N, C-alpha and C. Protein backbone atom coordinates (compact mmCIF):
# COMPACT_ATOMS: atom_id res chain seq x y z
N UNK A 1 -68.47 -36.44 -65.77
CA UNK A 1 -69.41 -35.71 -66.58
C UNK A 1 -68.73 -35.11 -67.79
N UNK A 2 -69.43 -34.26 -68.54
CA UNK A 2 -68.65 -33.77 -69.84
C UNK A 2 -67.63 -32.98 -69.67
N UNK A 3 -68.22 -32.05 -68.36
CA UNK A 3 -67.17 -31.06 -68.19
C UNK A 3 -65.98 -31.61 -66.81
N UNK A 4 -65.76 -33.09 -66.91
CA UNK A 4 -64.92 -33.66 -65.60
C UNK A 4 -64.63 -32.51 -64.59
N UNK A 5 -65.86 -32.10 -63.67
CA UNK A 5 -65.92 -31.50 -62.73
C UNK A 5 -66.00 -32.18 -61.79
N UNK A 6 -66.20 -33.23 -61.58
CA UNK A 6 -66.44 -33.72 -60.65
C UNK A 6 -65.64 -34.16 -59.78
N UNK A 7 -65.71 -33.64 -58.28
CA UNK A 7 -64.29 -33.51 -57.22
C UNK A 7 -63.91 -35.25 -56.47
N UNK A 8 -62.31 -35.23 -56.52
CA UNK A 8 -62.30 -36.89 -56.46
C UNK A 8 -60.67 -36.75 -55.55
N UNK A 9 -61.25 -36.70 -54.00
CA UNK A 9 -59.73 -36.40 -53.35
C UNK A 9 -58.44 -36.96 -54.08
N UNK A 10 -57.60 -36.91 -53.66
CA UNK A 10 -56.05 -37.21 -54.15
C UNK A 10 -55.11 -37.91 -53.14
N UNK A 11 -55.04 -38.99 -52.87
CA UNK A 11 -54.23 -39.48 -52.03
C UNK A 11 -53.05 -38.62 -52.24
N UNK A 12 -52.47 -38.18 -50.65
CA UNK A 12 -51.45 -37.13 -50.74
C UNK A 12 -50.09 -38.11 -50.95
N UNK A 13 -50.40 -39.50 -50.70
CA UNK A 13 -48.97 -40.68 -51.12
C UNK A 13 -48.92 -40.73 -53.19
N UNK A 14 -49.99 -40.26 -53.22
CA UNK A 14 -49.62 -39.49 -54.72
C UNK A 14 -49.89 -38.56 -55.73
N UNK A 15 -49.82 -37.12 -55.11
CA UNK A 15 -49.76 -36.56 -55.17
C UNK A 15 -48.45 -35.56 -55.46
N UNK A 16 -48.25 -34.82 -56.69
CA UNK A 16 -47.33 -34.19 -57.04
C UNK A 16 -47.22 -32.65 -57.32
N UNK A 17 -46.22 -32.27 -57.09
CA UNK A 17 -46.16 -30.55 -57.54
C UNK A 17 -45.13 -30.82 -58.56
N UNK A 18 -46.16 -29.94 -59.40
CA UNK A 18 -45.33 -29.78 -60.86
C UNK A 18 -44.60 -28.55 -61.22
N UNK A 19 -43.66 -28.09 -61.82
CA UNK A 19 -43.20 -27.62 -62.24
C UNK A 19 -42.30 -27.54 -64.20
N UNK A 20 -42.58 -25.88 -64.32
CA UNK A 20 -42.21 -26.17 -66.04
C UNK A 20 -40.54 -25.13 -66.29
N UNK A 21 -39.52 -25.49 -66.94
CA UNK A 21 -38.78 -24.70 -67.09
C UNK A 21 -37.92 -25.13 -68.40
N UNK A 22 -38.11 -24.18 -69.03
CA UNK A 22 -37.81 -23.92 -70.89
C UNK A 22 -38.70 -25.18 -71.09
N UNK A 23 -40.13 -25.14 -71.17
CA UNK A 23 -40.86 -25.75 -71.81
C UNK A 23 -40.83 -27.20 -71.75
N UNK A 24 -40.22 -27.40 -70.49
CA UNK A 24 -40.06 -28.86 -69.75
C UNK A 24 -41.38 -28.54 -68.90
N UNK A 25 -41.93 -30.04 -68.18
CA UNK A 25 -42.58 -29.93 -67.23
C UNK A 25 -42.04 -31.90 -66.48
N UNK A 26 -41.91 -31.06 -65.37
CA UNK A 26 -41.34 -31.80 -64.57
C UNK A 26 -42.28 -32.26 -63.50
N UNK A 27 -42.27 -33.62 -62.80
CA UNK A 27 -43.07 -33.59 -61.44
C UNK A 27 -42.71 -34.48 -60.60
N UNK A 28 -42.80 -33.78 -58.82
CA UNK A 28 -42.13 -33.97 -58.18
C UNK A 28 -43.14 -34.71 -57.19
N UNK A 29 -42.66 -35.56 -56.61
CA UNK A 29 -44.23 -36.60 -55.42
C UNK A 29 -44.00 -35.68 -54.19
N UNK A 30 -44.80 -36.19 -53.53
CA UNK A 30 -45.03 -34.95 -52.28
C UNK A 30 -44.42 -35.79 -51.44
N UNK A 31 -44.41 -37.05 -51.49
CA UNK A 31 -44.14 -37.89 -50.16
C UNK A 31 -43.23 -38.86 -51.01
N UNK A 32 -42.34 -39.54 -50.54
CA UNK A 32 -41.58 -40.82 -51.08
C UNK A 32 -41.86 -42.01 -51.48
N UNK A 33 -41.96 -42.77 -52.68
CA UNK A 33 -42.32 -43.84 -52.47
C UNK A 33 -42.57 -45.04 -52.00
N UNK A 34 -41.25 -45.10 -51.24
CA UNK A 34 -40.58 -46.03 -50.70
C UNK A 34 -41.29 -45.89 -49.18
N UNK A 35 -41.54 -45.01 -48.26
CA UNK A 35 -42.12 -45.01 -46.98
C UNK A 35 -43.68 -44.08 -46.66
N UNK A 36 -43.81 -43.74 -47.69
CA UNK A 36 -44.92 -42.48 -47.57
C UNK A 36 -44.53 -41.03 -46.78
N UNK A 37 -43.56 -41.01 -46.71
CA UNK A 37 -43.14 -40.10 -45.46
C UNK A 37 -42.82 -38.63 -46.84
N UNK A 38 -43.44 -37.68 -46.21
CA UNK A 38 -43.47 -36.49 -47.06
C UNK A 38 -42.43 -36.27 -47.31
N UNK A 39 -41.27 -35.86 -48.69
CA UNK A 39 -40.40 -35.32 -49.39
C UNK A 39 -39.81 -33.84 -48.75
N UNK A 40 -38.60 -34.22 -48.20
CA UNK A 40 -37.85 -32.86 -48.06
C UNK A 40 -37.53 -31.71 -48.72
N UNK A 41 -37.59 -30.60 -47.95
CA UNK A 41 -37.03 -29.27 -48.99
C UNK A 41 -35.41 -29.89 -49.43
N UNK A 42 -34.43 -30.57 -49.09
CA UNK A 42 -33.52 -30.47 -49.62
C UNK A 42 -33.65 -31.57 -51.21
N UNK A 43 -33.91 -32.52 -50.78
CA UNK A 43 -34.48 -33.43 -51.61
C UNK A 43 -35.38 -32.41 -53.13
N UNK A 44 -36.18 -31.76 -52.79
CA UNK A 44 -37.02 -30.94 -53.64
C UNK A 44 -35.64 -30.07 -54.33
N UNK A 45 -34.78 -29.70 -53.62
CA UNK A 45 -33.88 -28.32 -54.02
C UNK A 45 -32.92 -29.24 -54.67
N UNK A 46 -32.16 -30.55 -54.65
CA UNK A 46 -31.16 -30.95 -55.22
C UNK A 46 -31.96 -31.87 -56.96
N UNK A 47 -33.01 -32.28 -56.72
CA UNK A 47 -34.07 -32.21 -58.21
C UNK A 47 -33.93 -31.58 -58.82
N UNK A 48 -34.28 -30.29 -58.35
CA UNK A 48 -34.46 -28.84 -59.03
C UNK A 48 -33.04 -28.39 -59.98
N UNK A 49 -31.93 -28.46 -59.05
CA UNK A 49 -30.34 -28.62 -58.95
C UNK A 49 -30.20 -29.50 -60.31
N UNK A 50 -30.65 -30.58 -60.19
CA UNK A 50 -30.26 -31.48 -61.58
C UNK A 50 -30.87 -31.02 -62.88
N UNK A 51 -31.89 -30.59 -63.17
CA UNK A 51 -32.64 -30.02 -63.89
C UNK A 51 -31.94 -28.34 -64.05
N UNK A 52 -31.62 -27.47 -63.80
CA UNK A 52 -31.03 -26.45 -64.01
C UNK A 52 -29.46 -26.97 -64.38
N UNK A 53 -29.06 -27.95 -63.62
CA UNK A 53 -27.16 -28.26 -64.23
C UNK A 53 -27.50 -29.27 -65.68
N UNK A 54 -28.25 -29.02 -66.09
CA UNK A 54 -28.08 -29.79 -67.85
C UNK A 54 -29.14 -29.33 -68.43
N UNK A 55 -28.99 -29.18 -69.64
CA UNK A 55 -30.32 -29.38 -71.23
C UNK A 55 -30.87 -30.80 -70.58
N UNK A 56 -32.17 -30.32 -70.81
CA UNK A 56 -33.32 -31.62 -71.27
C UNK A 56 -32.29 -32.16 -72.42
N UNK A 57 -32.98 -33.77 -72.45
CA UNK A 57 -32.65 -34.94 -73.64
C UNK A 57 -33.49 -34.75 -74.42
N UNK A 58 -34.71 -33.59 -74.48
CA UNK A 58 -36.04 -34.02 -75.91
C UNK A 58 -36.71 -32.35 -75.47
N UNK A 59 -37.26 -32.16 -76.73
CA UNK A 59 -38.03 -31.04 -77.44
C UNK A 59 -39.05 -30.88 -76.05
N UNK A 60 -39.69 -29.11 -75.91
CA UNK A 60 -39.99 -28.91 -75.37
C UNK A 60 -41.24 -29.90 -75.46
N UNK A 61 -42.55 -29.73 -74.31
CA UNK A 61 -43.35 -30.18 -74.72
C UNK A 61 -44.50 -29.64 -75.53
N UNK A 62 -44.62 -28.30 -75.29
CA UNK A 62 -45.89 -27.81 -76.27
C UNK A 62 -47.45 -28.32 -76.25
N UNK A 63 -47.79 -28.07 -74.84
CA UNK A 63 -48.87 -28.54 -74.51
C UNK A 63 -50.11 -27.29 -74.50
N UNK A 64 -49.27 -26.13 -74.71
CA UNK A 64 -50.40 -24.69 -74.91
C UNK A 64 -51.82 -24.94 -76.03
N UNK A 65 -51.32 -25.92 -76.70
CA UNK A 65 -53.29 -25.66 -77.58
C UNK A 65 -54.02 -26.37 -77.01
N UNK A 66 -53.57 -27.79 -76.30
CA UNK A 66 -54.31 -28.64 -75.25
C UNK A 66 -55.42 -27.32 -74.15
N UNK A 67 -54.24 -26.68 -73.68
CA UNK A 67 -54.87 -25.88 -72.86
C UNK A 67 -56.05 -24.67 -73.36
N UNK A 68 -56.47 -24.59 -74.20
CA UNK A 68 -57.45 -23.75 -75.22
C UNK A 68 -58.54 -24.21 -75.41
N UNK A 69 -58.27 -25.71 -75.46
CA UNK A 69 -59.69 -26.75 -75.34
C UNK A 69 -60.70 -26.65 -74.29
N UNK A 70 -61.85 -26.96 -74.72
CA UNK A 70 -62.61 -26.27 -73.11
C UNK A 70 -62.71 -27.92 -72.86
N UNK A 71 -63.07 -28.28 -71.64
CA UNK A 71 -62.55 -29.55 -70.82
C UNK A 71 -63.59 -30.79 -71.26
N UNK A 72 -65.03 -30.54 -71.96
CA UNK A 72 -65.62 -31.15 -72.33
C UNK A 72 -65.08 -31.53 -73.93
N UNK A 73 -64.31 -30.75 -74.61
CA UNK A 73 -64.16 -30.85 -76.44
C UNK A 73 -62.75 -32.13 -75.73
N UNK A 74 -62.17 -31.85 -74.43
CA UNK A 74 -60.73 -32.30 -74.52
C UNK A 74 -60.87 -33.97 -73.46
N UNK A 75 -62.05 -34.43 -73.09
CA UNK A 75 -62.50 -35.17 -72.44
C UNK A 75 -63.24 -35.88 -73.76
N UNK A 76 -63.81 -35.10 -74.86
CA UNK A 76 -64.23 -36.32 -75.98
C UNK A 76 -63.15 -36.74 -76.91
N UNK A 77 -62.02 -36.40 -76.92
CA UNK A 77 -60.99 -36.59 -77.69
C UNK A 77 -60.08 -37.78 -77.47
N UNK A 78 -60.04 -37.92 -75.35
CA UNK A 78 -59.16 -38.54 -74.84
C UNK A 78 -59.08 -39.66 -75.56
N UNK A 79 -60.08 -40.19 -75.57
CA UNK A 79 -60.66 -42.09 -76.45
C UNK A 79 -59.79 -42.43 -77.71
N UNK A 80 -59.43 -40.59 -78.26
CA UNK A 80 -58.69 -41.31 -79.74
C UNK A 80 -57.23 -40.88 -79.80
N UNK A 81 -57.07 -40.43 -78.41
CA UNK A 81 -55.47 -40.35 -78.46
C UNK A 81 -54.29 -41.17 -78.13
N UNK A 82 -53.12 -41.21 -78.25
CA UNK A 82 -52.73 -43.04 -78.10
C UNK A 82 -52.72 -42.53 -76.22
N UNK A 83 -52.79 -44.33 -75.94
CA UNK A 83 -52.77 -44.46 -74.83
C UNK A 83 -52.04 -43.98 -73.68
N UNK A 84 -50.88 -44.64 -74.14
CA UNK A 84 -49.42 -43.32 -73.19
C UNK A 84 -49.49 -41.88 -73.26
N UNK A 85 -49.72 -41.61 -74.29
CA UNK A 85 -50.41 -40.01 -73.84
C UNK A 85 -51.05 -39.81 -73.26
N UNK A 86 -52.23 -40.54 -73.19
CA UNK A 86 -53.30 -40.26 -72.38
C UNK A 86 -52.89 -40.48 -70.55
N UNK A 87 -51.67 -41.58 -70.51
CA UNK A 87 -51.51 -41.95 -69.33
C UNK A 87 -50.28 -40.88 -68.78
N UNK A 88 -49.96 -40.18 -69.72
CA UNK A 88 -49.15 -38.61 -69.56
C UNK A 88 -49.91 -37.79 -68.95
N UNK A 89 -50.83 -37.30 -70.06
CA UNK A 89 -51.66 -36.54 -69.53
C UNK A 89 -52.16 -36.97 -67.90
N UNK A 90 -52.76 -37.70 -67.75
CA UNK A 90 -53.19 -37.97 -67.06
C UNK A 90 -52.25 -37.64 -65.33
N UNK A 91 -51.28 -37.35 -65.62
CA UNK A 91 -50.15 -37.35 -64.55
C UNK A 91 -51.28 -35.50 -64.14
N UNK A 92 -51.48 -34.69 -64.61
CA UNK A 92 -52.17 -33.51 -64.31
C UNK A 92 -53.45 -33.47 -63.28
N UNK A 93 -53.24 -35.08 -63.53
CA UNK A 93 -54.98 -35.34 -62.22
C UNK A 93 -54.48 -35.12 -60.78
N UNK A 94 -52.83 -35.71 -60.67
CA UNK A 94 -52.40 -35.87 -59.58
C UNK A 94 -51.40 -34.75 -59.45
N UNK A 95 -52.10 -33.58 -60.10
CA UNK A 95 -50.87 -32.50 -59.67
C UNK A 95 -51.71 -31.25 -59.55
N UNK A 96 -52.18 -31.25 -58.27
CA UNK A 96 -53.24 -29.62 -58.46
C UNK A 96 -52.69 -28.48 -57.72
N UNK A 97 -50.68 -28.48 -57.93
CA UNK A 97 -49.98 -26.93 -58.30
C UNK A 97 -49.32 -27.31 -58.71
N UNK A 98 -49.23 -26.28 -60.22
CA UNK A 98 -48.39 -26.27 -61.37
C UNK A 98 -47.51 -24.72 -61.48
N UNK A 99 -45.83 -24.73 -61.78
CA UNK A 99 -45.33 -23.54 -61.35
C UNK A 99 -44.39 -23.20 -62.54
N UNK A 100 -44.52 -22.69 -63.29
CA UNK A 100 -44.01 -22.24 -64.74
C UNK A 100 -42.99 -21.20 -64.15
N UNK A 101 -41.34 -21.58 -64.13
CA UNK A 101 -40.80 -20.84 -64.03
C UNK A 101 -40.21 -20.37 -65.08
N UNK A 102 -40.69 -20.44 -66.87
CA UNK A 102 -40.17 -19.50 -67.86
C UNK A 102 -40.74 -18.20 -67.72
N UNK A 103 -40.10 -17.01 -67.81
CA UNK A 103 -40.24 -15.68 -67.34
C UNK A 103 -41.13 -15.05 -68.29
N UNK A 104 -42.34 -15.27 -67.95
CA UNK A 104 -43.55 -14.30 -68.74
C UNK A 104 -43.30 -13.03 -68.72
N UNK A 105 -43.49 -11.87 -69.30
CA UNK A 105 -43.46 -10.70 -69.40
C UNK A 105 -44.81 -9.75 -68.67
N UNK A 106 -44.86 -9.26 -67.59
CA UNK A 106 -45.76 -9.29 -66.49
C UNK A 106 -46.86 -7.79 -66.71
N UNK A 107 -46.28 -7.31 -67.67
CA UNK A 107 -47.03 -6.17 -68.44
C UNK A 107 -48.29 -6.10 -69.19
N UNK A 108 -48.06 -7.79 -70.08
CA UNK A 108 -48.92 -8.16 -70.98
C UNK A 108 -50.17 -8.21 -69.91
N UNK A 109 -51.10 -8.67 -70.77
CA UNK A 109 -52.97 -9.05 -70.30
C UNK A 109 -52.88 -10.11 -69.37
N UNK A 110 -53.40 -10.98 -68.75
CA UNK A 110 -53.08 -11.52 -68.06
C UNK A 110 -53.88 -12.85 -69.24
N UNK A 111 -54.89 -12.39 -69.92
CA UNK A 111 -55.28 -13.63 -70.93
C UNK A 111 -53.99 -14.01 -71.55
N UNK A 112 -52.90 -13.47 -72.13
CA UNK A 112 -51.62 -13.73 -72.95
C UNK A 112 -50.83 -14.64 -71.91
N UNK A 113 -50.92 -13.84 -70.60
CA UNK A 113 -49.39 -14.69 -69.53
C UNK A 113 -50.12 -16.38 -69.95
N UNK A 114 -51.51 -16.60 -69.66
CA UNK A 114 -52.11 -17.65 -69.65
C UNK A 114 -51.78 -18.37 -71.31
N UNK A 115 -51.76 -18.34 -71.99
CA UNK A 115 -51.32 -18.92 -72.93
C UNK A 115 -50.10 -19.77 -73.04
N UNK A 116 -49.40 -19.33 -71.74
CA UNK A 116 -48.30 -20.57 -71.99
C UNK A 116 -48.52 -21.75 -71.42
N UNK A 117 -47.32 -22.50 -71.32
CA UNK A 117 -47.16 -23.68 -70.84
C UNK A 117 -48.26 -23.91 -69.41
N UNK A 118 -49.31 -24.44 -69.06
CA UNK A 118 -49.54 -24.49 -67.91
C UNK A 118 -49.97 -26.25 -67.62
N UNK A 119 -51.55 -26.42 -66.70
CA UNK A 119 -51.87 -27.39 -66.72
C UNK A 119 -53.14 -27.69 -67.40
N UNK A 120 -53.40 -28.80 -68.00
CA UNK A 120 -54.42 -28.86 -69.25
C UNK A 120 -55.32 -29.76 -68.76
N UNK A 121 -56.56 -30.02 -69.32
CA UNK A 121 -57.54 -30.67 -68.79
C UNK A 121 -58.32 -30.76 -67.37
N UNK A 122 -57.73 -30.72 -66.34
CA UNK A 122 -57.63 -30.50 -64.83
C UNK A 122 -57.57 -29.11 -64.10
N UNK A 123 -56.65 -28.31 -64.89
CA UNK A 123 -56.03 -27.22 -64.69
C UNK A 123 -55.78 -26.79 -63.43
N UNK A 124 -54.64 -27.47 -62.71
CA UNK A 124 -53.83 -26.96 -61.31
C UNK A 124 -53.94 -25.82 -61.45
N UNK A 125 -53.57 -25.26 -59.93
CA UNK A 125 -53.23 -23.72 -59.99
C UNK A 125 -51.88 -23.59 -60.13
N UNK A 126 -51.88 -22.72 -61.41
CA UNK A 126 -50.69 -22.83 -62.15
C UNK A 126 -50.16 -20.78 -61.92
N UNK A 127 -49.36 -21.26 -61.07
CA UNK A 127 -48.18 -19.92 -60.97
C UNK A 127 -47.12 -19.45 -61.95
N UNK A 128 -47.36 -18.07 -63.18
CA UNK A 128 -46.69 -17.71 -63.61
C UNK A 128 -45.63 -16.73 -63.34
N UNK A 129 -44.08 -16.92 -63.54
CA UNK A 129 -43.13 -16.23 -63.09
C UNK A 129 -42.90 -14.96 -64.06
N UNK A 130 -42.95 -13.63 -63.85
CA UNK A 130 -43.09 -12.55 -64.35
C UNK A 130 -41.87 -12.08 -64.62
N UNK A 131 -40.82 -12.40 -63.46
CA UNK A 131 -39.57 -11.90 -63.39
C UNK A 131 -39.25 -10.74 -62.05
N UNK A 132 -40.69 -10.05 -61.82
CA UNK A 132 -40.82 -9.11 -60.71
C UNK A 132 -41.95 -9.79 -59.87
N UNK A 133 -43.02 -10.64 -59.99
CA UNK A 133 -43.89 -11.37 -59.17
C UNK A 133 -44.21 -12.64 -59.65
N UNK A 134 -45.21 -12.89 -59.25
CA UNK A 134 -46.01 -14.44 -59.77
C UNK A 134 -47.74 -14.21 -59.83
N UNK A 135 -48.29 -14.64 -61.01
CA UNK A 135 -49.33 -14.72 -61.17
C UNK A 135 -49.70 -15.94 -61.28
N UNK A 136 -51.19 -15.91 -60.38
CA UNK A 136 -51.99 -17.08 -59.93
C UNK A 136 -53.07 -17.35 -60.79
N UNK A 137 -52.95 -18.10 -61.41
CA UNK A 137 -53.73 -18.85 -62.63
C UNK A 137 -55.00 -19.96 -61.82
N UNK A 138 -55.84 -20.05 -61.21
CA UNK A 138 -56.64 -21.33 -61.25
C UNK A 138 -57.91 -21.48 -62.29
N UNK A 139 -58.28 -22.79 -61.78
CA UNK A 139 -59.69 -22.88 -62.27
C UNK A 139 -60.52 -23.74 -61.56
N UNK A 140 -61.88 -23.43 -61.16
CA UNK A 140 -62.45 -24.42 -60.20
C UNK A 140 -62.38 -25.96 -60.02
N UNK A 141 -61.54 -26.67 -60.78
CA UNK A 141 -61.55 -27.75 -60.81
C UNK A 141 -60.39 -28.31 -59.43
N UNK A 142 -59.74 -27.99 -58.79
CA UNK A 142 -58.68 -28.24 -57.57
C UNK A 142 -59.22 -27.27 -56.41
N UNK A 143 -59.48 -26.17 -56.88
CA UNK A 143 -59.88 -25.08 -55.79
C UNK A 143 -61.13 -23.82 -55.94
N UNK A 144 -62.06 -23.90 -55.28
CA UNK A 144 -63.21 -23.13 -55.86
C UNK A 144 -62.70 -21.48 -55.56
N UNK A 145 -62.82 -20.62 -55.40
CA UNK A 145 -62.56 -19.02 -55.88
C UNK A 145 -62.43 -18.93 -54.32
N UNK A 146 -62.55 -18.80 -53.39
CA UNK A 146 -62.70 -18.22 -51.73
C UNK A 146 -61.37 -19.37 -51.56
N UNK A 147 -61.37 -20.69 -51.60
CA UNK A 147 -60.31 -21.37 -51.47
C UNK A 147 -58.95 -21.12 -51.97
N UNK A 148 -59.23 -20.83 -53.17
CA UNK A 148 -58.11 -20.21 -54.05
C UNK A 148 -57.32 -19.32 -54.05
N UNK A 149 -57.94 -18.08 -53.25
CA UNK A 149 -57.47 -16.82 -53.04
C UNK A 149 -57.01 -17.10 -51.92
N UNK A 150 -57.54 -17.58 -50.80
CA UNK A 150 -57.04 -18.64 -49.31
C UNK A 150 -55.79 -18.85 -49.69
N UNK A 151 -55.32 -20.23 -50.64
CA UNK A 151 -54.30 -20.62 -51.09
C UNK A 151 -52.83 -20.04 -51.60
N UNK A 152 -53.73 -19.21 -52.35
CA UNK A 152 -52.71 -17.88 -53.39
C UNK A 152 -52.08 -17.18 -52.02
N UNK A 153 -52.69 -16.83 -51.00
CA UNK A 153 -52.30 -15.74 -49.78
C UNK A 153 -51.30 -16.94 -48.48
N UNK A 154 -51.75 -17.72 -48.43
CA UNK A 154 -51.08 -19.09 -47.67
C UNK A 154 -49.47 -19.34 -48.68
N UNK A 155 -49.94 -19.80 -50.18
CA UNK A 155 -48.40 -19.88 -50.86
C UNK A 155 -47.53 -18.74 -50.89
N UNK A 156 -47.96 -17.38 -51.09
CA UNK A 156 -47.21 -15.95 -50.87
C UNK A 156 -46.40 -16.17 -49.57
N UNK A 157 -47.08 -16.25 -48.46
CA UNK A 157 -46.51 -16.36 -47.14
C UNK A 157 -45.62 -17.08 -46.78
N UNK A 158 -45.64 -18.51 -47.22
CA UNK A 158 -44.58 -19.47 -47.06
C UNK A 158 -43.70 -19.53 -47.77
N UNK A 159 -43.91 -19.07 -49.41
CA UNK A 159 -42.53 -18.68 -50.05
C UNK A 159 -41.78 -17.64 -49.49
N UNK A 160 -42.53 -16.82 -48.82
CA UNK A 160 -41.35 -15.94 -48.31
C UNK A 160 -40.71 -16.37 -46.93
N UNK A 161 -41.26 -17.40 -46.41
CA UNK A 161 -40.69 -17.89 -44.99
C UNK A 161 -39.80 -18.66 -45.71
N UNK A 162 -39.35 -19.65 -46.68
CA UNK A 162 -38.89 -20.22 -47.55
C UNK A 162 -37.52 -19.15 -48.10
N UNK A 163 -38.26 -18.85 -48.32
CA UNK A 163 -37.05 -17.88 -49.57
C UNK A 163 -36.06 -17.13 -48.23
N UNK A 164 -36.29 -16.83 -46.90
CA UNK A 164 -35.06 -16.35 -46.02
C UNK A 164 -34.28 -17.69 -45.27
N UNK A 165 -34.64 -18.87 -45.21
CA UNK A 165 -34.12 -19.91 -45.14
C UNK A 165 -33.56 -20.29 -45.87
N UNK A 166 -33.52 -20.26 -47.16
CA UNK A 166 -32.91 -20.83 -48.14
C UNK A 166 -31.81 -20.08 -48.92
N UNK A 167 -31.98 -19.03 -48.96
CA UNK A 167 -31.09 -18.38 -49.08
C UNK A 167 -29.88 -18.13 -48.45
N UNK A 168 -29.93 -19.10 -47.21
CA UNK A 168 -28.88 -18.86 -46.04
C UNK A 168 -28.37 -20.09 -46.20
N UNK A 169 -28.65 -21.15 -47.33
CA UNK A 169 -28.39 -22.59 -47.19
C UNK A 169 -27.50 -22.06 -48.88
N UNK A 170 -26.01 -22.83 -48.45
CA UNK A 170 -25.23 -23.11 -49.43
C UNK A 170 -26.05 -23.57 -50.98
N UNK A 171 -25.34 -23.35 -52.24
CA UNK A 171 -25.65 -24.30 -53.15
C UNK A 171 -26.51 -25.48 -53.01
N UNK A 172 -27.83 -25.87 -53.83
CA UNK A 172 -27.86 -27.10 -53.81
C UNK A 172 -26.97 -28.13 -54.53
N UNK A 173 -26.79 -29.38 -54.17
CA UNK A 173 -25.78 -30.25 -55.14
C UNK A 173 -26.87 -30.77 -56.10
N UNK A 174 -26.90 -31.44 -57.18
CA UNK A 174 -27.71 -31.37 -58.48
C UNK A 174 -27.81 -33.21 -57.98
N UNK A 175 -28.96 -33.45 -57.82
CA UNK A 175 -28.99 -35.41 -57.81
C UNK A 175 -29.04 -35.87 -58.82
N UNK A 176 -28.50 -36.99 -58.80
CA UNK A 176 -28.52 -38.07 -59.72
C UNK A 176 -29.32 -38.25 -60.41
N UNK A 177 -30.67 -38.06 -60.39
CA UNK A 177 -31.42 -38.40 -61.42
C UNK A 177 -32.45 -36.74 -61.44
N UNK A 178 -33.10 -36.56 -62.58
CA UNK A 178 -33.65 -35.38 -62.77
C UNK A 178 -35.26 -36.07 -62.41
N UNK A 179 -36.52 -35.15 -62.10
CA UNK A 179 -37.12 -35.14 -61.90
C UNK A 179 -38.60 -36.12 -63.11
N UNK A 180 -39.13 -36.53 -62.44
CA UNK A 180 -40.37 -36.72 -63.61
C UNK A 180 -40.54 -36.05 -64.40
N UNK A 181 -40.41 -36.72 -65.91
CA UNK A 181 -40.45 -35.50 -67.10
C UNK A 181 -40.99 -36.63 -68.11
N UNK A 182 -42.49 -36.57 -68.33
CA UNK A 182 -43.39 -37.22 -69.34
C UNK A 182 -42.88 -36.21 -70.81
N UNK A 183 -43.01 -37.07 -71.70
CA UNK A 183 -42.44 -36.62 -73.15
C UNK A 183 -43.71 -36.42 -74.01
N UNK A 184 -44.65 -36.38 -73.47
CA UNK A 184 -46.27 -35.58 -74.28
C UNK A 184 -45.33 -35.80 -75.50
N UNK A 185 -45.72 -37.25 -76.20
CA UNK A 185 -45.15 -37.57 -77.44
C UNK A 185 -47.05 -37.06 -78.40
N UNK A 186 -46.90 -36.76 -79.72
CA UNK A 186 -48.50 -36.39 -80.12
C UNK A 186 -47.98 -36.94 -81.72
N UNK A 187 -48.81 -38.19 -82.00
CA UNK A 187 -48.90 -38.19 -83.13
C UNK A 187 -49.65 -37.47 -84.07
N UNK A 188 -49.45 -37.06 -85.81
CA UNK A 188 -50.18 -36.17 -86.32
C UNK A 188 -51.79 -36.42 -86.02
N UNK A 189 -52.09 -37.70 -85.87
CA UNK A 189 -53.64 -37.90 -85.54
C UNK A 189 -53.92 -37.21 -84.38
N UNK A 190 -53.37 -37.70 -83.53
CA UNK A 190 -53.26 -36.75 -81.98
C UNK A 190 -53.85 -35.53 -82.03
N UNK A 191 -52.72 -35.13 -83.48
CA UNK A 191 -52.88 -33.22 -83.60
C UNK A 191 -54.66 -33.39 -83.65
């Protein structure tokens, strides 16, 4: 429809959690390609590892005015944007949590935290890092409001079952290859 509301499960064999850091956005599959068999926390932590031990190879992405568009102006546009972008973008269908770990300033409005980097068109529930908490960004399109708050109280809980395990686990080692990182290339037409 205009406003692509319309709910369309997600095979969890592809399905991804995304993540953004210095204006990278990265994404990670939930399960492996190779067997379907769901993706380990260590596996997730030595990704992460590669991506923190180097600079990105290319400019942030700068996807914040995308996100300003209301979903019907950004659904009539798709048609004239080049294709690989579109098949970029499109990586946001299969990612409904998005986790911005550049350190928002947790004081501001919460309309401002939202202005950064998040997820566009689809809009995952996108977790902003404050520096002292995390703010929970959704929009009905992955999770309706009773689900959401469900979710938000379920992810609180397990990051913290998470965060005393992990903390007891040595260094991660940084893998070989860094994580999914689409280059949201935008020609001036694009703009």
């Amino acid at each position: 429809g205009p406003y692509e509301e319309e709910r369309v499960p997600i095979a969890w064999q592809k399905a991804n959690i995304g993540f953004i850091i210095a204006g990278h956005y990265y994404f990670i599959p939930v399960c492996l390609p190779d067997n379907n068999q769901p993706i380990d926390a260590g596996t997730v932590r030595a990704q992460i590892a590669a991506v923190l031990s180097s600079n990105a190879d290319k400019s942030p992405a700068q996807l914040h005015p995308l996100a300003r568009l209301k979903r019907s102006a950004l659904a009539n546009i798709r048609d004239q944007l080049d294709p690989t972008l579109v098949q970029e973008l499109n990586t946001f269908r299969q990612t409904p949590i998005l986790i911005n770990f550049d350190v928002h300033p947790g004081r501001r409005p919460l309309a401002q935290i939202r202005q950064a980097e998040r997820g566009i068109g689809h809009h995952p529930l996108t977790l902003f890092d404050t520096g002292e908490t995390m703010v929970f960004d959704q929009s009905h399109i992955f999770f309706d409001g009773s689900w959401g708050a469900a979710l938000a109280e379920m992810i609180t809980n397990e990051a913290l079952s998470w965060a005393v395990y992990l903390c007891k686990l040595p260094a991660a080692q940084p893998a070989r290859s860094r994580p999914h990182s689409p280059t949201f290339t935008f020609s001036p037409n694009d703009w």
